[in-house]
Tab-separated table of C-alpha atoms in Angstrom:
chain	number	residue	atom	x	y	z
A	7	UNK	CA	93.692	23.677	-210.754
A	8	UNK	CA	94.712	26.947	-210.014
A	9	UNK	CA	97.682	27.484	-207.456
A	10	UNK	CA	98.634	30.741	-205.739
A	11	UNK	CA	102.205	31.602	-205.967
A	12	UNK	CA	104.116	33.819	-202.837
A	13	UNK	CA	104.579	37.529	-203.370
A	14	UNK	CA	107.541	37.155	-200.499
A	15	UNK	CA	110.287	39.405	-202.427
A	16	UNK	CA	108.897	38.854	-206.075
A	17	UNK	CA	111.654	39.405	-208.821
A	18	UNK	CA	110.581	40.102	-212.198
A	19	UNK	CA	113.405	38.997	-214.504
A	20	UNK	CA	114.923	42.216	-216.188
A	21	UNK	CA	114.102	42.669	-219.939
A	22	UNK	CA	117.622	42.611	-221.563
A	23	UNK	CA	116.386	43.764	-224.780
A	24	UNK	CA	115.204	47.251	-223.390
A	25	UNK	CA	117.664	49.670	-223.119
A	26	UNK	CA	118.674	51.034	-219.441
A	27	UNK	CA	115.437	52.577	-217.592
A	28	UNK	CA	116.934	55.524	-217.097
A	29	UNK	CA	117.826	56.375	-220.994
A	30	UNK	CA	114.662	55.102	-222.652
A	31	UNK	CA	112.132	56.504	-220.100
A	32	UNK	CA	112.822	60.347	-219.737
A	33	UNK	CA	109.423	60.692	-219.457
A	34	UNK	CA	109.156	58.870	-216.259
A	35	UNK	CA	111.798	60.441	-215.080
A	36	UNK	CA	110.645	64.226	-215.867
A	37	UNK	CA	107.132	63.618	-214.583
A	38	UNK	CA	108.531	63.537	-210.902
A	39	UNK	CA	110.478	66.499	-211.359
A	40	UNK	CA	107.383	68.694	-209.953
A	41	UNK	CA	107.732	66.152	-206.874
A	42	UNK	CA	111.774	66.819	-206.236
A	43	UNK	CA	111.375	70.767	-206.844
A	44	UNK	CA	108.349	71.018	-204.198
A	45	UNK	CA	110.367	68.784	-201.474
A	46	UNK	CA	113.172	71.185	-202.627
A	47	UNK	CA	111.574	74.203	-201.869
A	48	UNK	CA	109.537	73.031	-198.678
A	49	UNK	CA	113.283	72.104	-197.427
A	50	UNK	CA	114.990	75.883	-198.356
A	51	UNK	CA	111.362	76.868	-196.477
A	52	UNK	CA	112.868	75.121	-193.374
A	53	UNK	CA	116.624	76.392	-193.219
A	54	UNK	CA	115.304	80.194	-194.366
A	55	UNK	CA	112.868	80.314	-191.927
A	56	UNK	CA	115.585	79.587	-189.234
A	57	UNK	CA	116.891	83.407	-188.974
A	58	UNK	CA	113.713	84.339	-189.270
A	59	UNK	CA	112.501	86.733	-185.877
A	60	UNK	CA	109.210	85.608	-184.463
A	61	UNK	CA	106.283	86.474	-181.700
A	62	UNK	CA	107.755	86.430	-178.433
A	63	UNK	CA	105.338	85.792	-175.559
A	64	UNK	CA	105.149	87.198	-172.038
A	65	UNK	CA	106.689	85.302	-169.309
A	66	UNK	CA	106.938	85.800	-165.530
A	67	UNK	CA	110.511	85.976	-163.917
A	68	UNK	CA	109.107	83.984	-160.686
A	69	UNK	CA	108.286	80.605	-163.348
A	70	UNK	CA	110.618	78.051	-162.138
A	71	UNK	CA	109.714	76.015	-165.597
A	72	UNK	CA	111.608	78.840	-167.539
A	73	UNK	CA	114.411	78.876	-164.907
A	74	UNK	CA	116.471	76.137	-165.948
A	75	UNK	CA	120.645	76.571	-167.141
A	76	UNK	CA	121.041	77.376	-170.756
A	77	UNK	CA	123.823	74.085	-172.004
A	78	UNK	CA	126.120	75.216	-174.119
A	79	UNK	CA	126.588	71.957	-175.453
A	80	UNK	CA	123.740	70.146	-176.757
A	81	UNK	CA	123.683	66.151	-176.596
A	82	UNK	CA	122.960	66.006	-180.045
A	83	UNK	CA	123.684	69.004	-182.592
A	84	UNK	CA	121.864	70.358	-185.198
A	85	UNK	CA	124.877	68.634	-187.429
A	86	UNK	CA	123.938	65.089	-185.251
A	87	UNK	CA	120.441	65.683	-186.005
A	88	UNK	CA	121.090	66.051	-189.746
A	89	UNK	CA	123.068	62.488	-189.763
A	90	UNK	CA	120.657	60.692	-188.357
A	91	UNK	CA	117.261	61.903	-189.552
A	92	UNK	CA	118.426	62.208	-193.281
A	93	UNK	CA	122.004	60.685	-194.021
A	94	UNK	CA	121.389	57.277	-191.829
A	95	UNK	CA	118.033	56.515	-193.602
A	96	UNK	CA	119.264	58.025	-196.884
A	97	UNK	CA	122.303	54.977	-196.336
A	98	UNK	CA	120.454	52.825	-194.918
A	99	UNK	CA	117.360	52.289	-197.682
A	100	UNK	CA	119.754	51.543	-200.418
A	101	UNK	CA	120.930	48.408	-198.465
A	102	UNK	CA	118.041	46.703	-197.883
A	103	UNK	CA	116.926	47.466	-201.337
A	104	UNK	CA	120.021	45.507	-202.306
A	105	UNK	CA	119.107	42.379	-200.221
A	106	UNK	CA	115.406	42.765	-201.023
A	107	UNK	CA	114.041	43.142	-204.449
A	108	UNK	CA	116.690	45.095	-206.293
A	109	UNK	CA	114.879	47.699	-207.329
A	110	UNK	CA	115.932	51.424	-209.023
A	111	UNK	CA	112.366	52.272	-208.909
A	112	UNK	CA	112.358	51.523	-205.169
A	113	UNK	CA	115.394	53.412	-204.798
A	114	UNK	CA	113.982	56.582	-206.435
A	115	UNK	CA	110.786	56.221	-204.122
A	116	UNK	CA	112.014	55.793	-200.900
A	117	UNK	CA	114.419	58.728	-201.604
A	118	UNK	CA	111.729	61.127	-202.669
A	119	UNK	CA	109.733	59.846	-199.925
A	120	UNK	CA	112.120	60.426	-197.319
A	121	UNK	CA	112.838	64.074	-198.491
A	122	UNK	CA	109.601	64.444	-198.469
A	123	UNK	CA	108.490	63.446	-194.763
A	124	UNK	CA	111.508	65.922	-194.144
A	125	UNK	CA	110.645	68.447	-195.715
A	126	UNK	CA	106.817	68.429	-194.190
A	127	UNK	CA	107.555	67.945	-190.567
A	128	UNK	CA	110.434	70.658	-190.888
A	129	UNK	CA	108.662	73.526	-192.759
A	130	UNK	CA	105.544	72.932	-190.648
A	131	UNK	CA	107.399	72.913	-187.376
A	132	UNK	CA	109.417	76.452	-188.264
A	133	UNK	CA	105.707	77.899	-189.008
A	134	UNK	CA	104.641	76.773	-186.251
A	135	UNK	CA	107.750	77.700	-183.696
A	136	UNK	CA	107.922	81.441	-184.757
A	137	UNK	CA	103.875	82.032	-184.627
A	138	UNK	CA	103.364	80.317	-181.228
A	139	UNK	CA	106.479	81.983	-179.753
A	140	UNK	CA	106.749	79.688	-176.597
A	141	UNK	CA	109.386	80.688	-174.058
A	142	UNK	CA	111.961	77.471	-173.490
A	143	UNK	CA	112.780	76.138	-169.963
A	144	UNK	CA	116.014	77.628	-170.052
A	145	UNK	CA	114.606	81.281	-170.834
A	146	UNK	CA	115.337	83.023	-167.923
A	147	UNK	CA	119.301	82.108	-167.791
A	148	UNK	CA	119.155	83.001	-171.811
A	149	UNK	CA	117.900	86.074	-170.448
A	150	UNK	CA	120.033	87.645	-167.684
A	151	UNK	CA	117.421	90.012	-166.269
A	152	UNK	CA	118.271	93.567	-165.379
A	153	UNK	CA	119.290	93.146	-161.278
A	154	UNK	CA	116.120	93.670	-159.344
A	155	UNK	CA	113.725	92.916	-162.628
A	156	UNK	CA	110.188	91.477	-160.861
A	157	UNK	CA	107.236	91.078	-162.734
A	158	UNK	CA	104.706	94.053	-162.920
A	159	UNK	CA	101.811	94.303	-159.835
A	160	UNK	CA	99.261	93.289	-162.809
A	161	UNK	CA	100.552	91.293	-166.138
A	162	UNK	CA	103.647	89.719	-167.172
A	163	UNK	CA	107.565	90.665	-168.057
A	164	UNK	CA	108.790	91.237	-171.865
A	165	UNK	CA	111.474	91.005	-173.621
A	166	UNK	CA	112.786	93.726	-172.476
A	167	UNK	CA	114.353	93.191	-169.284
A	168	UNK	CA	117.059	91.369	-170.778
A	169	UNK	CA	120.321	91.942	-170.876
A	170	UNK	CA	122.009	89.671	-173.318
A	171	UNK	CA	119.837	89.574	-176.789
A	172	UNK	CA	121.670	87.123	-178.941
A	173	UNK	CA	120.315	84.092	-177.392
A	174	UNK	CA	117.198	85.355	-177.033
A	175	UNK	CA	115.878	84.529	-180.867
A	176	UNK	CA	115.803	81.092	-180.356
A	177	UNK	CA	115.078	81.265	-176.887
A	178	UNK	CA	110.842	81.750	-177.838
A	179	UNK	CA	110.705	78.461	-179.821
A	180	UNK	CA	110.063	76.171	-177.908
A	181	UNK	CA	106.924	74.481	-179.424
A	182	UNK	CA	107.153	72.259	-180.898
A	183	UNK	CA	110.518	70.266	-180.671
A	184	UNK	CA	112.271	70.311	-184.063
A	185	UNK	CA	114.890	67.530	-182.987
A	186	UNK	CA	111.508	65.277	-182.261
A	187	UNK	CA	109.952	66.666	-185.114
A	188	UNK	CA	112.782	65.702	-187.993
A	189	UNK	CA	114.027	62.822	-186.094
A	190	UNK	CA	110.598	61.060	-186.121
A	191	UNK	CA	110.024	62.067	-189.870
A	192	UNK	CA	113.443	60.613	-190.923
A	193	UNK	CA	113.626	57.324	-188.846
A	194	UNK	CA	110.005	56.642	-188.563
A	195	UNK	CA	110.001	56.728	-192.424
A	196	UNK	CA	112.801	54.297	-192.064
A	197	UNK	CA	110.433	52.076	-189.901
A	198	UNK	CA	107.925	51.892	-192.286
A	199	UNK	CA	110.204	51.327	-194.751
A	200	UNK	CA	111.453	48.619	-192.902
A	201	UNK	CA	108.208	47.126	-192.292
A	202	UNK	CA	107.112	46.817	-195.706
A	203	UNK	CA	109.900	45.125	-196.493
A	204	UNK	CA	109.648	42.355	-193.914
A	205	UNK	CA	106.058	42.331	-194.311
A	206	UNK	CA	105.122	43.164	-190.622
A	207	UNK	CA	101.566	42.595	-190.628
A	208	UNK	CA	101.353	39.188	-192.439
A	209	UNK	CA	99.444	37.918	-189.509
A	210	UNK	CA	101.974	35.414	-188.399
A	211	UNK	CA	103.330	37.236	-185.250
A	212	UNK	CA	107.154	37.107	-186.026
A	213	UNK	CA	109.002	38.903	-182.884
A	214	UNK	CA	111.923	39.710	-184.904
A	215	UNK	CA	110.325	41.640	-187.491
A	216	UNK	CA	108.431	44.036	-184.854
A	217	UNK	CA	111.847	44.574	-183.126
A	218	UNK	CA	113.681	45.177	-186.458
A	219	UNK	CA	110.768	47.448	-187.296
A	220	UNK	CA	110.427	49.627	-184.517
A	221	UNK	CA	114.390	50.067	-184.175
A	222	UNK	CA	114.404	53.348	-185.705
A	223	UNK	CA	111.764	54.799	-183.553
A	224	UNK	CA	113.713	53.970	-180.466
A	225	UNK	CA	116.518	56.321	-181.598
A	226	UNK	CA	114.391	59.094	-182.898
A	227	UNK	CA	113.180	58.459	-179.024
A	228	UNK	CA	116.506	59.049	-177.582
A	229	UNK	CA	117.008	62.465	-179.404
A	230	UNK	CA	113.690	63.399	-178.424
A	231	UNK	CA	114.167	63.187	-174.862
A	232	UNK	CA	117.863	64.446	-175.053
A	233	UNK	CA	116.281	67.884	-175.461
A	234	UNK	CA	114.459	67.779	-172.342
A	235	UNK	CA	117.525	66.746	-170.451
A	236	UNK	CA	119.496	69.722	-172.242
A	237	UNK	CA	116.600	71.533	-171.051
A	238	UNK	CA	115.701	73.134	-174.468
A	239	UNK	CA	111.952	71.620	-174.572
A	240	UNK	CA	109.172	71.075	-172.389
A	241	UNK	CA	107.700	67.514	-172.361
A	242	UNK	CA	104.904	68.880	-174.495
A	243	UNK	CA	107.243	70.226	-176.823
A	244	UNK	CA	108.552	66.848	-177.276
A	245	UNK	CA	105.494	65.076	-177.675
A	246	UNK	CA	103.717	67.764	-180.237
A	247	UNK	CA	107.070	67.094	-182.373
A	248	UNK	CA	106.970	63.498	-182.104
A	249	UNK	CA	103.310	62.654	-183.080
A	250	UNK	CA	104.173	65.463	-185.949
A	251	UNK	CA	107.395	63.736	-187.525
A	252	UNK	CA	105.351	60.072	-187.335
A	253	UNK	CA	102.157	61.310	-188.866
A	254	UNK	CA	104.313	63.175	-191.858
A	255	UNK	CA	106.558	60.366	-192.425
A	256	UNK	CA	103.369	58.082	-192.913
A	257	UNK	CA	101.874	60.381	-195.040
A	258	UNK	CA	105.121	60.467	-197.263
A	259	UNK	CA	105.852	56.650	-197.075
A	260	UNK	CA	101.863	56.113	-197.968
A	261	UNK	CA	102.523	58.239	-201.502
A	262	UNK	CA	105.111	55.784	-202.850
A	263	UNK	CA	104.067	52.513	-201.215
A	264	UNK	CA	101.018	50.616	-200.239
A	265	UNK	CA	99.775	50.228	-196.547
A	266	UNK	CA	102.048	47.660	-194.393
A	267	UNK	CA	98.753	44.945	-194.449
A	268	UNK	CA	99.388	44.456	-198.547
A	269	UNK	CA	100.624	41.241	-199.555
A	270	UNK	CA	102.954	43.575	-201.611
A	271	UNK	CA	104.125	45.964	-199.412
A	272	UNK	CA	107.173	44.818	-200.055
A	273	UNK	CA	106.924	46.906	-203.625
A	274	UNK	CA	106.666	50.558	-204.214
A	275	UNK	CA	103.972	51.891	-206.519
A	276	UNK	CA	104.124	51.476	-209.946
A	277	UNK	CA	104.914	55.219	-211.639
A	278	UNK	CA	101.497	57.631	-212.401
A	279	UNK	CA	103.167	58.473	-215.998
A	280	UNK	CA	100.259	57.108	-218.141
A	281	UNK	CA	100.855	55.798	-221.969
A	282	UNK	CA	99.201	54.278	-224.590
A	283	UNK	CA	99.928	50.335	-224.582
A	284	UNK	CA	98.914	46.884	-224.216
A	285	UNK	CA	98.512	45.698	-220.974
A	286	UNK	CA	101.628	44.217	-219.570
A	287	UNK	CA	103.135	44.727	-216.182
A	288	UNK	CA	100.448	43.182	-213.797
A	289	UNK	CA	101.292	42.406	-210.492
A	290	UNK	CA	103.375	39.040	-210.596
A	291	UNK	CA	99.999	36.628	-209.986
A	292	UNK	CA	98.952	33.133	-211.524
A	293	UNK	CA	96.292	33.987	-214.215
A	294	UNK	CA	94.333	32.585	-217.020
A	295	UNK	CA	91.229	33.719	-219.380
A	296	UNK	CA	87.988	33.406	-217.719
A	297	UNK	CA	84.964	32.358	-220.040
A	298	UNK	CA	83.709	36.318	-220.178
A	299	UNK	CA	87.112	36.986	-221.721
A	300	UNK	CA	88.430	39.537	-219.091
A	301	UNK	CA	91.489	38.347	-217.596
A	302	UNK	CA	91.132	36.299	-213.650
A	303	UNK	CA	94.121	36.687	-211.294
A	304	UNK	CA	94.158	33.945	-208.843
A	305	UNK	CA	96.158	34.489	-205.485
A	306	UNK	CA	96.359	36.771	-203.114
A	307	UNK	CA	95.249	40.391	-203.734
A	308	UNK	CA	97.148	43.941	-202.281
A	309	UNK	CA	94.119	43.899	-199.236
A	310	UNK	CA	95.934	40.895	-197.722
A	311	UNK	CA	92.706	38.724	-197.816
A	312	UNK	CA	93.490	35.072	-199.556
A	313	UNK	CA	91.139	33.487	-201.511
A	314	UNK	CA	89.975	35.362	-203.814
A	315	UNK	CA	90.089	36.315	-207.551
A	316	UNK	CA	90.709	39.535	-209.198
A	317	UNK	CA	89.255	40.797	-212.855
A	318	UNK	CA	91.598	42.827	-214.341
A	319	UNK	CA	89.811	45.596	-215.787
A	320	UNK	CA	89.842	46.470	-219.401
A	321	UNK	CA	89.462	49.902	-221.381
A	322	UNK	CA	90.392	51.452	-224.854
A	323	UNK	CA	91.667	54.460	-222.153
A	324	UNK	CA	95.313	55.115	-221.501
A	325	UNK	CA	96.874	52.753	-218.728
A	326	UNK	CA	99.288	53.221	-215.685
A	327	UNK	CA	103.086	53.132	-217.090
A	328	UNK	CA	104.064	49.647	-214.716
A	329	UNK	CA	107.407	48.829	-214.133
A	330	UNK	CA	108.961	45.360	-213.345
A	331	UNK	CA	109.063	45.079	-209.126
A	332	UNK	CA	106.021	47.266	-208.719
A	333	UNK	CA	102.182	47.417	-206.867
A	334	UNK	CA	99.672	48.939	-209.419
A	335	UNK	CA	98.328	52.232	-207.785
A	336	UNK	CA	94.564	51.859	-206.755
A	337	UNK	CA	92.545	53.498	-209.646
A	338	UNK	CA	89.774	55.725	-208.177
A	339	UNK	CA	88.677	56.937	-211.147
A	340	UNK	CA	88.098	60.396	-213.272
A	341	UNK	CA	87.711	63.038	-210.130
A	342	UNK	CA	84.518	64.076	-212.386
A	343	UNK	CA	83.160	60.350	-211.519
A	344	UNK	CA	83.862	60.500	-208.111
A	345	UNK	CA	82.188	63.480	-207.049
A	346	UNK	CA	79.045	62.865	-209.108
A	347	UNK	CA	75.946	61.736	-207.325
A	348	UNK	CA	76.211	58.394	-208.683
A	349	UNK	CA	79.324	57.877	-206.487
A	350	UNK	CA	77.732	56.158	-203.466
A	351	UNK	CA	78.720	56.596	-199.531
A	352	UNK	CA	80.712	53.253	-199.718
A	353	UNK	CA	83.165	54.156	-202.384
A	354	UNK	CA	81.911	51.787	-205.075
A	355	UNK	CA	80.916	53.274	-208.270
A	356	UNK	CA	76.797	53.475	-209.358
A	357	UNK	CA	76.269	50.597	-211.903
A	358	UNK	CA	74.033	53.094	-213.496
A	359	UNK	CA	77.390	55.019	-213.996
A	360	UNK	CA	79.389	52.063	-215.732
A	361	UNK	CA	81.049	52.812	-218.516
A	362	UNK	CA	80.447	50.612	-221.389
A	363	UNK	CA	84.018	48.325	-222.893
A	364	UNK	CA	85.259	48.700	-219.138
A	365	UNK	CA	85.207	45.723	-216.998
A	366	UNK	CA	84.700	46.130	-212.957
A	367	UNK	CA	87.106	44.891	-210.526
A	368	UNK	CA	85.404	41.978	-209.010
A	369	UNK	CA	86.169	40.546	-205.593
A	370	UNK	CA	84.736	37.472	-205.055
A	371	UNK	CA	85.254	34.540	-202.680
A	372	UNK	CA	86.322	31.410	-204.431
């Protein structure tokens, strides 16, 4: 009879015959160096770009939206915002990979992750503030018109009918918020991160985990509406930056670790170095020898639906490097496979395509 066994916080006993991870598996460790010098660059991108002059738009004198008081002091700082959208989650990861599954792996990808989501929202927000050039509410005061500046009969003012220049720089990026922006990419990666962990979709409906979950999103929430009440952003502003930050710190959490609805969420993904080798390292499942000789995993899978067996699939190829504590990466196939014709519109390969010694994945109902 075949039992299935709880994926709540598997750990993998460590291997104390192989040296440290870090010593005998350069390799793995060199092959996300391309990974750490692109978030790298995409972060000097953000803090180069902040001197940077852009496209100032026209404004009118008479818009009370632009006539709000410049604050000197800002509720939170760009040293605040640096605290809590990188060094709080950066802190904060490490811990509950301590009281989770112990992992270095998971370490390594929920820093690069992180950086990552950073990076993204940060780079694509400074594009995006000096091109659009959007006057902020507190314009005008930034300003100090020349006494008895109007608007012309026909258009709008410039520029140039202001008096003190040094504020003026930042004073035409207003869209969108880069406090929302990086606030949302650090701490909503947190969220996710936190999530996974506590398994927030297992369809049982614990309170506790949504709350603990969506924690970080309620202080990225207070910094994002700080800067309308220091009157730096409009409410659009805010809510451009927002969605941005969330949507790039799923996209970053989603390279490293598999969607929240996995029975392994908990885990991040197993490395992408491939290597010749036998096929150790499967997910931590109950499994036996079927009759056909390929190799039946009985439990429940990564798509979060019980009951059903997996067929581990076997080639002569090169395999995924796995490490202990990890979810296998989905294998789509050779990119020359998958954009044949014999790829069909529902993602499953053309049996006429199969390539012989290599056994399907088969999901069946038991």
């Amino acid at each position: 009879m075949q039992t299935a066994v709880s994926t709540k916080y598997l750990r993998i006993p460590e291997n104390t015959s192989m040296t440290p991870l870090f010593k005998k598996n350069r390799k793995l460790i060199l092959s996300y160096a391309p990974d750490w010098l692109l978030t790298i660059a995409l972060g000097a991108v953000f803090f180069s770009l902040d001197k940077v002059e852009g496209y100032r738009r026209e404004f009118s004198l008479a818009d009370t939206s632009l006539r709000h008081t410049y604050a000197v002091h800002e509720r939170v700082p760009n040293v605040a915002l640096y605290l809590i959208c990188f060094a709080a989650p950066f802190l904060l990861m490490p811990v509950i990979n301590l009281l989770t599954i112990r992992s270095w792996w998971d370490f390594h990808n929920s820093s690069l992750g992180l950086v990552l989501g950073l990076a993204l929202a940060g780079s694509i927000t400074q594009f995006t503030k000096i091109t659009v050039g959007r006057p902020r509410p507190d314009l005008i005061d930034r300003c100090q018109p020349l006494n008895g500046s109007v608007d012309p009969t026909y258009g709008l003012s410039t520029d140039a009918v202001c008096t003190r220049t040094d504020l003026l720089n930042d004073g035409f990026r207003s869209f969108p918020s880069g406090h929302s922006s990086m606030s949302f990419a650090g701490l909503g990666f947190l969220a996710f991160y936190l999530a996974g962990k506590v398994h927030l979709f297992d369809e049982r409906g614990y309170t506790g985990k949504a709350w603990l979950s969506l924690t970080p999103f309620a202080g990225a929430a207070l910094v994002a509406i700080s800067r309308t009440m220091d009157y730096r952003h409009h409410w659009q502003d805010v809510l451009v930056g927002s969605l941005l930050g969330t949507v790039m710190s799923y996209f970053a959490y989603r390279q490293y670790y598999p969607e929240l609805s996995s029975l392994v969420s908990h885990l991040p993904y197993s490395p992408r170095l491939r290597y010749h080798g036998d096929n150790e390292g499967v997910l931590p499942l109950h499994h036996h020898r079927s009759p056909s000789g390929s190799e039946e995993i009985t439990g429940q899978n990564g798509n979060g639906r019980p009951g059903q067996n997996l067929v581990r699939r076997y080639t002569d190829e090169p395999i995924d490097y796995e490490l202990e504590q990890t979810a296998r990466r989905p294998d789509p196939g050779p990119l020359e496979d998958i954009w044949s014709e014999g790829q069909r519109n529902d993602g499953i390969r053309d049996p006429s395509q199969h390539t012989p010694g290599v056994v399907e994945t088969d999901f069946s109902r038991t």
